[in-house]
Tab-separated table of C-alpha atoms in Angstrom:
chain	number	residue	atom	x	y	z
A	24	MET	CA	-23.301	12.252	10.503
A	25	LYS	CA	-24.309	14.379	7.530
A	26	ASN	CA	-21.461	15.439	5.265
A	27	ARG	CA	-20.807	19.084	4.399
A	28	ARG	CA	-18.415	18.521	1.485
A	29	VAL	CA	-17.708	15.198	-0.184
A	30	PHE	CA	-15.569	14.019	-3.082
A	31	LEU	CA	-17.093	11.288	-5.225
A	32	LYS	CA	-14.938	8.924	-7.286
A	33	LEU	CA	-16.594	7.319	-10.301
A	34	SER	CA	-14.920	4.754	-12.522
A	35	GLY	CA	-15.006	5.301	-16.253
A	36	GLU	CA	-15.985	1.665	-16.737
A	37	ALA	CA	-19.016	2.120	-14.486
A	38	LEU	CA	-20.215	5.058	-16.585
A	39	ALA	CA	-19.945	2.901	-19.693
A	40	GLY	CA	-22.594	0.558	-18.311
A	41	PRO	CA	-23.082	-2.772	-20.104
A	42	LYS	CA	-21.360	-1.433	-23.236
A	43	LYS	CA	-18.013	-1.437	-21.344
A	44	THR	CA	-16.757	1.500	-23.421
A	45	GLY	CA	-17.867	5.061	-24.075
A	46	PHE	CA	-20.902	6.241	-22.095
A	47	ASP	CA	-24.241	4.818	-21.015
A	48	GLU	CA	-26.475	7.872	-20.701
A	49	ASP	CA	-29.049	6.195	-18.455
A	50	THR	CA	-26.321	5.293	-15.954
A	51	VAL	CA	-24.943	8.833	-15.963
A	52	ARG	CA	-28.418	10.349	-15.565
A	53	GLU	CA	-29.074	8.146	-12.537
A	54	VAL	CA	-25.818	9.391	-10.978
A	55	ALA	CA	-26.896	12.947	-11.771
A	56	ARG	CA	-30.293	12.437	-10.152
A	57	GLN	CA	-28.735	11.286	-6.900
A	58	VAL	CA	-26.092	14.005	-6.839
A	59	LYS	CA	-28.742	16.651	-7.511
A	60	ALA	CA	-30.773	15.489	-4.502
A	61	SER	CA	-27.689	15.856	-2.308
A	62	VAL	CA	-26.760	19.282	-3.699
A	63	GLU	CA	-30.314	20.463	-3.039
A	64	ALA	CA	-29.908	19.189	0.536
A	65	GLY	CA	-26.857	21.437	0.939
A	66	VAL	CA	-23.970	19.034	0.288
A	67	GLU	CA	-21.000	20.416	-1.670
A	68	VAL	CA	-19.871	17.834	-4.219
A	69	GLY	CA	-16.526	17.397	-5.963
A	70	ILE	CA	-16.168	14.626	-8.525
A	71	VAL	CA	-13.194	12.731	-9.958
A	72	ILE	CA	-13.747	10.274	-12.808
A	73	GLY	CA	-11.390	7.576	-14.050
A	74	GLY	CA	-10.634	7.115	-17.729
A	75	GLY	CA	-11.017	3.353	-18.086
A	76	ASN	CA	-13.912	3.529	-20.539
A	77	PHE	CA	-11.435	5.021	-23.039
A	78	TRP	CA	-7.943	4.054	-21.900
A	79	ARG	CA	-6.577	1.407	-19.539
A	80	GLY	CA	-2.957	2.529	-19.365
A	81	ARG	CA	-0.017	1.414	-21.442
A	82	THR	CA	-1.066	-1.440	-23.715
A	83	SER	CA	2.180	-1.717	-25.684
A	84	ASP	CA	5.883	-1.360	-24.954
A	85	SER	CA	5.956	0.888	-28.014
A	86	ILE	CA	4.246	3.597	-25.937
A	87	ASP	CA	6.250	5.419	-23.282
A	88	ARG	CA	4.717	5.250	-19.783
A	89	VAL	CA	4.621	9.031	-19.507
A	90	LYS	CA	2.764	9.352	-22.812
A	91	ALA	CA	0.377	6.570	-21.835
A	92	ASP	CA	-0.445	8.384	-18.593
A	93	GLN	CA	-0.991	11.622	-20.504
A	94	ILE	CA	-3.541	9.862	-22.709
A	95	GLY	CA	-5.263	8.703	-19.521
A	96	MET	CA	-5.350	12.260	-18.175
A	97	LEU	CA	-7.066	13.437	-21.350
A	98	ALA	CA	-9.550	10.556	-21.098
A	99	THR	CA	-10.616	11.874	-17.689
A	100	VAL	CA	-11.116	15.338	-19.183
A	101	MET	CA	-13.417	13.891	-21.852
A	102	ASN	CA	-15.372	12.012	-19.191
A	103	CYS	CA	-15.811	15.100	-17.041
A	104	ILE	CA	-16.986	17.213	-19.986
A	105	TYR	CA	-19.618	14.607	-20.855
A	106	VAL	CA	-20.834	13.963	-17.305
A	107	SER	CA	-20.824	17.682	-16.515
A	108	GLU	CA	-23.080	18.299	-19.508
A	109	ILE	CA	-25.545	15.608	-18.387
A	110	PHE	CA	-25.561	17.187	-14.923
A	111	ARG	CA	-26.363	20.567	-16.462
A	112	ASN	CA	-29.161	19.008	-18.486
A	113	GLU	CA	-30.561	17.712	-15.190
A	114	GLY	CA	-30.618	21.251	-13.799
A	115	MET	CA	-27.319	21.554	-11.913
A	116	LYS	CA	-24.583	24.162	-12.216
A	117	THR	CA	-21.144	22.696	-12.883
A	118	GLN	CA	-17.544	23.644	-13.510
A	119	ILE	CA	-14.514	21.604	-14.600
A	120	LEU	CA	-11.040	22.274	-13.205
A	121	THR	CA	-7.787	20.838	-14.565
A	122	PRO	CA	-4.141	21.103	-13.436
A	123	PHE	CA	-3.149	22.177	-16.970
A	124	GLU	CA	-4.624	24.527	-19.575
A	125	CYS	CA	-7.292	23.064	-21.881
A	126	GLY	CA	-8.126	26.178	-23.848
A	127	ASN	CA	-11.642	27.362	-23.005
A	128	MET	CA	-12.928	23.863	-22.195
A	129	THR	CA	-11.923	23.908	-18.507
A	130	LYS	CA	-10.600	26.290	-15.878
A	131	LEU	CA	-7.157	26.009	-14.306
A	132	PHE	CA	-7.330	24.568	-10.783
A	133	SER	CA	-6.720	26.637	-7.699
A	134	LYS	CA	-8.140	26.110	-4.220
A	135	ASP	CA	-9.594	29.616	-4.133
A	136	ARG	CA	-11.328	29.107	-7.482
A	137	ALA	CA	-12.749	25.735	-6.448
A	138	ASN	CA	-14.063	27.180	-3.180
A	139	LYS	CA	-15.706	30.018	-5.109
A	140	TYR	CA	-17.561	27.495	-7.257
A	141	PHE	CA	-18.624	25.456	-4.234
A	142	GLU	CA	-19.977	28.622	-2.616
A	143	ARG	CA	-22.099	29.164	-5.734
A	144	GLY	CA	-23.672	25.735	-5.357
A	145	MET	CA	-21.819	24.207	-8.288
A	146	VAL	CA	-20.761	20.580	-8.671
A	147	VAL	CA	-17.029	20.799	-9.318
A	148	PHE	CA	-15.295	18.231	-11.532
A	149	PHE	CA	-11.566	17.709	-11.015
A	150	ALA	CA	-10.278	16.393	-14.351
A	151	GLY	CA	-6.835	15.641	-15.752
A	152	GLY	CA	-5.509	13.720	-12.777
A	153	THR	CA	-2.682	15.404	-10.870
A	154	GLY	CA	-1.217	16.648	-14.147
A	155	HIS	CA	1.757	14.326	-13.686
A	156	PRO	CA	2.436	10.745	-14.803
A	157	TYR	CA	2.695	7.831	-12.359
A	158	PHE	CA	-0.267	9.053	-10.275
A	159	SER	CA	-3.679	7.392	-10.544
A	160	THR	CA	-7.116	8.927	-10.142
A	161	ASP	CA	-7.096	7.322	-6.663
A	162	SER	CA	-4.235	9.654	-5.831
A	163	THR	CA	-6.021	12.528	-7.553
A	164	ILE	CA	-9.203	12.303	-5.519
A	165	THR	CA	-7.269	11.824	-2.287
A	166	LEU	CA	-5.040	14.820	-2.968
A	167	MET	CA	-7.980	17.020	-3.988
A	168	ALA	CA	-10.171	15.938	-1.067
A	169	ILE	CA	-7.386	16.717	1.400
A	170	GLU	CA	-6.506	20.050	-0.210
A	171	MET	CA	-10.175	21.086	-0.418
A	172	ASP	CA	-10.948	20.118	3.210
A	173	ALA	CA	-13.565	17.502	2.324
A	174	ASP	CA	-15.305	15.515	5.039
A	175	CYS	CA	-15.103	12.178	3.241
A	176	ILE	CA	-14.170	10.416	0.001
A	177	LEU	CA	-16.973	8.355	-1.524
A	178	LEU	CA	-15.954	5.415	-3.705
A	179	ALA	CA	-18.757	4.105	-5.932
A	180	LYS	CA	-17.574	0.674	-7.038
A	181	ALA	CA	-18.813	-2.439	-8.801
A	182	ILE	CA	-18.983	-4.284	-5.438
A	183	ASP	CA	-20.844	-3.166	-2.321
A	184	GLY	CA	-17.955	-2.616	0.078
A	185	VAL	CA	-14.587	-3.838	1.274
A	186	TYR	CA	-14.059	-7.607	1.636
A	187	ASP	CA	-11.247	-9.664	3.151
A	188	SER	CA	-10.848	-11.413	-0.214
A	189	ASP	CA	-12.310	-11.165	-3.698
A	190	PRO	CA	-16.045	-12.053	-3.396
A	191	LYS	CA	-16.109	-12.982	-7.097
A	192	VAL	CA	-13.550	-15.715	-6.384
A	193	ASN	CA	-14.337	-16.603	-2.765
A	194	PRO	CA	-18.063	-17.053	-1.989
A	195	ASN	CA	-17.180	-17.000	1.728
A	196	ALA	CA	-15.473	-13.606	1.560
A	197	LYS	CA	-16.266	-11.454	4.574
A	198	LYS	CA	-17.513	-7.916	4.109
A	199	TYR	CA	-16.381	-5.267	6.573
A	200	ASP	CA	-18.906	-2.746	7.906
A	201	THR	CA	-15.983	-0.663	9.156
A	202	ILE	CA	-12.228	-1.078	8.808
A	203	SER	CA	-9.311	1.209	9.572
A	204	ILE	CA	-7.101	2.539	6.796
A	205	GLN	CA	-4.138	1.005	8.645
A	206	GLU	CA	-5.765	-2.437	8.350
A	207	VAL	CA	-6.451	-1.802	4.659
A	208	ILE	CA	-2.746	-1.099	4.161
A	209	ASP	CA	-1.531	-3.981	6.334
A	210	LYS	CA	-3.854	-6.520	4.678
A	211	LYS	CA	-3.219	-5.131	1.172
A	212	LEU	CA	-6.940	-4.858	0.480
A	213	ALA	CA	-6.390	-2.296	-2.293
A	214	VAL	CA	-9.441	-0.137	-1.626
A	215	VAL	CA	-7.392	2.567	-3.335
A	216	ASP	CA	-3.765	2.330	-4.420
A	217	LEU	CA	-0.983	2.466	-1.831
A	218	THR	CA	-0.048	6.095	-2.485
A	219	ALA	CA	-3.645	7.193	-1.891
A	220	SER	CA	-3.961	4.941	1.175
A	221	ILE	CA	-0.874	6.485	2.790
A	222	MET	CA	-2.174	9.999	2.080
A	223	CYS	CA	-5.504	9.118	3.726
A	224	LEU	CA	-3.680	7.694	6.727
A	225	GLU	CA	-1.365	10.671	7.185
A	226	ASN	CA	-4.088	13.280	6.646
A	227	LYS	CA	-6.946	11.461	8.408
A	228	MET	CA	-9.257	11.357	5.399
A	229	PRO	CA	-12.028	8.731	5.799
A	230	MET	CA	-13.569	6.846	2.886
A	231	ALA	CA	-16.966	5.268	2.289
A	232	VAL	CA	-17.083	2.368	-0.179
A	233	PHE	CA	-20.408	1.274	-1.674
A	234	SER	CA	-22.003	-0.136	-4.814
A	235	LEU	CA	-22.779	2.194	-7.699
A	236	ASN	CA	-25.673	-0.129	-8.546
A	237	GLU	CA	-27.341	0.144	-5.137
A	238	LYS	CA	-30.579	2.125	-5.263
A	239	ASP	CA	-29.862	5.659	-4.002
A	240	GLY	CA	-26.419	4.481	-2.892
A	241	ILE	CA	-24.719	7.747	-3.856
A	242	ALA	CA	-27.400	9.951	-2.290
A	243	ASN	CA	-27.366	7.915	0.934
A	244	ALA	CA	-23.569	7.973	1.197
A	245	MET	CA	-23.527	11.746	0.656
A	246	GLN	CA	-25.960	12.096	3.544
A	247	GLY	CA	-23.720	9.931	5.737
A	248	LYS	CA	-25.958	6.844	5.459
A	249	ASN	CA	-23.629	4.268	3.959
A	250	SER	CA	-24.631	0.619	3.662
A	251	GLY	CA	-21.216	-0.373	2.332
A	252	THR	CA	-17.949	-0.088	4.240
A	253	LEU	CA	-16.627	2.891	6.185
A	254	VAL	CA	-12.829	3.135	6.129
A	255	THR	CA	-11.872	4.954	9.336
A	256	VAL	CA	-8.751	6.960	10.121
A	257	SER	CA	-8.896	7.532	13.890
């Protein structure tokens, strides 16, 4: 079934490409190309980006957890500003929303404001996490997708779906075509963190998991044609 509104989660590390840090412009432009095709087909797209290409959480006991998480929030803002600009260069209209003021660099989030931007055909970036420590970007995209009445969360990952064990370690790992969110929780498969998983379960928010490196994987998933794993909630 074709999606009307989707929320796409991108990892910061994926955007860094082979460099593992910063940005790989070719990778970001390929994401932009696929998103543009979906927007032109009428799909409304919200995007959440992790901050792992800049910051991987607290690396020293000298740094307070709250401060470490705040650095991570700001890393996601930097990522969204960069990716948004590449999207604009590719011919899309974009806007960045944050849960806290960032001067004139972003707009303060509200559901009404986000819906206004979607109605204008904009790709909307949700940066800055939830604005609170102890919540990951998994929780951010789940919260935003639920609040904004999305049809599905799309998770573009380094692997091509959900497996019963780590395929990098176990060559006999089994890939699921479909799996329920309850099974994901029970089997501790960590598609997203536990907080996000529970929110998906309670609010019946499905997820599609696929490889970022698959040709047209993003565009296909946005059109409801996912070759990865569908995480169901019924």
